[in-house]
XYZ file of C-alpha atoms in Angstrom:
373
model
C -16.194 42.596 -10.527
C -15.107 38.981 -10.627
C -14.963 37.109 -7.307
C -13.124 33.935 -6.349
C -13.522 31.997 -3.102
C -10.348 30.124 -2.071
C -10.206 27.520 0.709
C -7.218 25.740 2.239
C -6.725 23.834 5.477
C -3.046 23.466 6.345
C 0.402 25.037 5.953
C 1.224 23.537 2.549
C -2.246 24.427 1.254
C -1.755 28.016 2.406
C 1.546 28.203 0.506
C -0.207 27.101 -2.681
C -3.107 29.462 -1.968
C -0.733 32.415 -1.614
C 1.097 31.602 -4.839
C -2.188 31.136 -6.715
C -3.691 34.385 -5.384
C -0.541 36.323 -6.234
C -0.644 35.135 -9.857
C -4.409 35.718 -10.191
C -4.012 39.336 -9.070
C -1.122 39.827 -11.471
C -3.474 38.911 -14.306
C -6.398 40.937 -12.973
C -5.879 43.099 -9.846
C -9.616 43.850 -9.730
C -10.617 40.298 -8.822
C -11.852 40.022 -5.230
C -10.499 36.972 -3.420
C -11.712 35.746 -0.033
C -12.130 32.457 1.780
C -10.556 30.174 4.366
C -6.906 31.178 4.293
C -3.661 31.266 6.230
C -1.005 33.998 6.499
C 0.428 33.359 3.039
C -2.958 33.683 1.390
C -3.635 36.935 3.243
C -0.176 38.350 2.555
C -0.684 37.889 -1.186
C -4.041 39.667 -1.345
C -6.742 37.302 -0.083
C -9.265 38.201 2.614
C -9.486 35.518 5.319
C -13.107 34.977 6.372
C -11.950 31.856 8.247
C -8.500 30.789 9.361
C -6.975 27.685 7.798
C -6.353 26.556 11.391
C -9.991 25.395 11.400
C -8.906 22.264 9.492
C -5.562 21.456 11.126
C -6.596 17.897 11.925
C -4.947 14.617 11.078
C -5.433 10.980 11.985
C -8.643 9.013 11.796
C -9.252 8.940 15.542
C -8.400 12.636 15.937
C -11.044 13.677 13.395
C -13.986 11.807 14.957
C -14.470 14.129 17.996
C -14.271 17.170 15.708
C -17.049 16.049 13.334
C -19.759 18.421 14.721
C -17.376 21.369 14.387
C -16.400 20.335 10.831
C -20.044 19.984 9.767
C -20.852 23.429 11.133
C -17.871 24.872 9.281
C -19.099 23.262 6.061
C -22.583 24.755 6.549
C -21.187 28.214 7.319
C -18.882 28.240 4.287
C -21.626 26.886 2.020
C -23.970 29.662 3.156
C -21.304 32.325 2.628
C -20.573 31.100 -0.910
C -24.268 30.972 -1.807
C -24.714 34.473 -0.410
C -21.697 36.082 -2.117
C -22.029 33.958 -5.296
C -18.394 34.046 -6.478
C -17.553 33.203 -10.079
C -15.347 30.329 -8.924
C -14.570 28.319 -5.799
C -11.015 26.985 -5.592
C -10.611 24.189 -3.031
C -6.999 23.397 -2.144
C -6.036 19.948 -0.828
C -7.771 18.850 2.476
C -9.858 16.425 0.372
C -12.273 14.999 2.931
C -13.573 18.428 3.842
C -13.444 19.928 0.365
C -15.173 17.040 -1.400
C -17.963 17.353 1.177
C -18.095 21.126 0.625
C -18.257 20.788 -3.172
C -21.084 18.260 -2.904
C -22.983 20.600 -0.567
C -22.590 23.516 -2.988
C -23.888 21.514 -5.940
C -26.861 20.249 -3.910
C -27.678 23.850 -3.031
C -27.526 24.726 -6.762
C -24.350 26.807 -6.747
C -23.807 27.421 -10.465
C -20.284 28.853 -10.479
C -17.136 26.934 -11.333
C -15.590 24.626 -8.726
C -11.907 23.820 -9.054
C -9.888 21.251 -7.127
C -6.355 22.547 -6.750
C -4.325 19.550 -5.559
C -7.148 16.998 -5.860
C -7.337 13.916 -3.610
C -4.892 11.071 -4.221
C -7.467 8.808 -5.829
C -4.632 6.980 -7.618
C -3.372 5.737 -4.219
C -6.485 5.059 -2.177
C -10.247 5.581 -2.085
C -10.468 5.541 -5.871
C -14.259 5.811 -5.586
C -13.825 9.534 -4.990
C -13.178 9.907 -8.732
C -16.948 10.028 -9.206
C -17.105 13.045 -6.872
C -14.455 14.820 -8.934
C -16.372 14.101 -12.176
C -19.726 15.133 -10.724
C -18.912 18.221 -8.678
C -15.765 19.802 -10.142
C -15.292 21.697 -13.383
C -11.512 21.365 -13.305
C -8.753 19.577 -11.392
C -5.211 20.939 -11.166
C -2.999 18.163 -9.769
C 0.638 18.435 -8.683
C 2.117 15.568 -10.692
C 1.859 14.276 -14.248
C 1.041 10.727 -13.132
C -1.957 12.126 -11.190
C -3.098 14.125 -14.233
C -2.871 11.038 -16.436
C -4.898 8.980 -13.943
C -7.629 11.634 -13.739
C -7.893 12.050 -17.514
C -8.125 8.267 -17.948
C -11.057 8.277 -15.505
C -13.005 11.024 -17.268
C -12.075 13.947 -14.995
C -11.266 17.332 -16.551
C -7.636 17.829 -15.533
C -4.773 20.128 -16.552
C -1.091 19.899 -15.657
C 2.207 21.464 -16.665
C 4.507 21.426 -13.629
C 4.815 21.126 -9.878
C 4.954 24.574 -8.199
C 8.093 23.741 -6.250
C 10.116 23.502 -9.464
C 9.757 27.267 -9.903
C 9.933 28.061 -6.185
C 13.166 26.163 -5.550
C 15.151 27.083 -8.637
C 17.135 29.776 -6.816
C 17.395 28.906 -3.110
C 20.108 30.987 -1.423
C 21.791 30.645 1.944
C 21.266 33.838 3.935
C 24.022 35.688 5.748
C 22.222 35.024 9.030
C 22.215 31.276 8.376
C 25.893 31.265 7.377
C 26.863 33.149 10.533
C 25.020 30.695 12.762
C 25.837 27.398 11.092
C 28.451 27.984 8.385
C 31.123 25.314 8.027
C 29.240 22.681 10.035
C 28.262 19.199 8.862
C 24.537 19.914 9.061
C 21.812 17.286 9.113
C 18.387 18.891 8.649
C 15.664 17.465 10.881
C 12.102 18.194 9.783
C 9.471 17.412 12.462
C 6.518 18.557 10.336
C 4.033 21.408 10.316
C 1.062 19.883 12.145
C 0.583 19.295 15.849
C -0.046 15.635 15.019
C 3.302 15.354 13.190
C 5.256 16.913 16.039
C 3.485 14.841 18.684
C 4.422 11.551 17.049
C 7.856 12.380 15.605
C 9.747 14.990 17.623
C 11.107 12.657 20.306
C 12.240 10.188 17.630
C 14.155 12.953 15.837
C 15.631 14.222 19.113
C 16.905 10.689 19.748
C 18.497 10.650 16.286
C 19.983 14.094 16.917
C 21.784 12.849 20.038
C 23.469 10.092 18.070
C 24.316 12.400 15.153
C 25.952 14.904 17.497
C 28.148 12.137 18.897
C 29.266 11.443 15.310
C 30.318 15.096 14.861
C 27.342 16.191 12.789
C 25.321 19.293 13.603
C 21.617 18.375 13.787
C 19.412 21.415 13.185
C 15.637 21.274 13.651
C 13.370 23.130 11.267
C 10.612 25.246 12.782
C 8.190 25.628 9.881
C 7.361 29.328 9.292
C 3.668 28.488 8.866
C 3.256 27.004 12.352
C 0.892 28.729 14.737
C 2.727 30.979 17.204
C 1.940 28.748 20.192
C 3.050 25.546 18.456
C 6.209 27.198 17.118
C 7.161 28.416 20.603
C 6.459 25.005 22.125
C 8.630 23.332 19.494
C 11.485 25.800 19.991
C 11.427 25.261 23.753
C 11.472 21.479 23.434
C 14.369 21.586 20.968
C 16.358 24.089 23.082
C 15.713 22.157 26.293
C 17.078 19.060 24.553
C 20.270 20.977 23.781
C 19.881 21.343 20.009
C 19.830 24.115 17.432
C 16.780 25.145 15.430
C 16.155 27.232 12.318
C 12.877 29.144 12.036
C 13.530 30.500 8.563
C 12.611 28.622 5.392
C 13.080 24.870 5.698
C 14.358 24.745 2.127
C 17.274 26.980 3.113
C 18.183 24.592 5.922
C 17.938 21.569 3.625
C 19.982 23.267 0.916
C 22.814 23.856 3.416
C 22.679 20.317 4.812
C 24.457 17.084 3.929
C 21.201 15.133 4.246
C 17.703 15.309 5.709
C 15.531 13.244 8.025
C 11.897 14.047 8.672
C 8.193 13.453 8.434
C 6.754 12.299 5.118
C 5.101 15.029 3.076
C 5.916 17.936 0.771
C 9.330 18.217 2.404
C 10.420 15.039 0.576
C 9.655 16.675 -2.778
C 11.588 19.778 -1.711
C 14.538 17.624 -0.683
C 14.525 15.884 -4.062
C 14.467 19.197 -5.955
C 17.407 20.358 -3.815
C 19.227 17.087 -4.566
C 19.295 16.123 -0.898
C 18.998 12.595 0.414
C 16.212 12.145 2.967
C 15.203 9.481 5.446
C 11.411 9.589 5.466
C 9.655 8.677 8.694
C 6.019 8.346 9.591
C 4.722 7.250 12.941
C 1.084 6.942 13.970
C -1.209 5.140 16.343
C -1.290 1.414 15.617
C -5.016 1.392 14.943
C -4.662 4.223 12.384
C -1.877 2.299 10.649
C -3.874 -0.925 10.631
C -6.807 0.837 8.979
C -4.698 2.667 6.404
C -2.682 -0.415 5.470
C -5.876 -2.013 4.138
C -6.923 1.095 2.221
C -3.760 2.328 0.486
C -2.870 0.759 -2.862
C 0.707 1.972 -3.362
C 3.953 0.477 -2.101
C 5.549 3.796 -1.111
C 4.372 6.906 0.719
C 7.157 9.208 -0.476
C 6.588 11.006 -3.796
C 10.240 10.729 -4.968
C 9.908 6.948 -4.643
C 6.581 6.982 -6.506
C 7.973 9.172 -9.296
C 11.114 7.130 -9.894
C 9.519 3.772 -9.040
C 12.587 3.122 -6.903
C 13.353 3.098 -3.185
C 15.353 6.325 -3.433
C 14.408 7.493 0.053
C 14.243 4.936 2.881
C 10.765 4.883 4.427
C 10.677 4.102 8.130
C 7.070 3.601 9.165
C 5.632 3.107 12.657
C 7.844 0.792 14.729
C 10.660 1.116 12.166
C 10.807 4.881 12.763
C 13.501 4.734 15.452
C 16.498 6.986 16.103
C 18.841 4.053 15.446
C 17.307 3.278 12.053
C 17.330 6.939 11.009
C 21.031 7.325 11.807
C 21.875 4.002 10.147
C 20.185 5.046 6.877
C 21.885 8.451 6.927
C 25.282 6.844 7.416
C 24.650 4.299 4.656
C 24.281 7.238 2.287
C 26.913 9.619 3.654
C 29.664 7.034 4.060
C 29.286 5.171 0.763
C 30.317 7.107 -2.399
C 28.852 4.361 -4.574
C 25.483 4.459 -2.805
C 25.515 8.262 -2.840
C 26.137 8.442 -6.599
C 23.375 5.928 -7.283
C 20.819 7.802 -5.182
C 21.818 11.238 -6.505
C 21.350 9.950 -10.066
C 17.849 8.705 -9.198
C 17.002 12.072 -7.638
C 17.890 13.799 -10.902
C 15.557 11.395 -12.722
C 12.757 12.396 -10.377
C 13.366 16.108 -10.921
C 12.948 15.682 -14.687
C 9.442 14.307 -14.082
C 8.345 17.442 -12.220
C 7.799 19.720 -15.256
C 9.403 23.073 -15.946
C 7.073 26.106 -15.895
C 5.631 28.385 -13.214
C 2.790 26.162 -11.998
C 1.025 28.902 -10.003
C 0.888 31.103 -13.104
C -0.531 28.148 -15.063
C -3.163 27.524 -12.365
C -4.183 31.167 -12.309
C -4.515 31.391 -16.090
C -6.495 28.131 -16.184
C -9.011 29.453 -13.636
C -9.256 32.834 -15.392
C -9.958 31.036 -18.678
C -12.644 28.960 -16.978
C -14.561 31.965 -15.618
């Protein structure tokens, strides 16, 4: 019996893990899949030996106190993989941990295949990690063509055909429940993120924007990401309700699809917004010292993928002190109240969508791993 170990460390990684596992088991239902997973990975047939919550960390200063715990987790997972000896180890996103894990496995003479699904953004920063990808990984499966091209040009074995969201978002429907609650309103979707760090640094900013939007006769609706831990989801709901605003705890893509525009934390949500042809104001706030460090390390002008894909400032990016309620509302109004600006941006969004590929990426990933083992 073939065995595959899958590891992910956050909500988006768990979504990809679930899609990948589902497609693997379609090809061969006899394959045993276990690892560090979230609810999506488990729901689609994986056995969670660790919860993906173990790696829900973000921010340079936030990681430092957790280093002993992270190192123990790496040792425990390494020992489990060496003991069970799976045919392949698929490491999804969470690059700092997974590069360290792959190196540990190779040092301990693990001889199976190691795959990086959503490899680190070496094209943007810390390009030296390319050598880790060449040395420790048999295959990389990036999300975007420009990443694939970069990896190939640097001697890394990479394959790419499409971004998974192209397939996932091709038929988003508005549910009856959503229509009953919000139908007919001028909705602005507010996306506070899926990590505790995101919510801590962005929720109050978005609540401030929501107050102004409500005064302008829009209906601000906060997204409660389905993958949030129960405690964090309840905390977020309470804070939104106590501020007098509506929330939606179904799929964020449904909320965005029904909205006039979006404002929220930088991340996968910006790609989803682009595929749904929705304008988004991208915000990212962090501690000043974190920003000062990152500013000297990152080698790209933009943090939002739609802007990177199109090489245009399609989505406004409000970083740190620029991420204010006033600036968010101003950028939304610039788009919503100017037909000329709206047409220009919508045209650029369509350009970006064309660069995302066109097949079922999860099926392609699964077949690529099956072929490898």
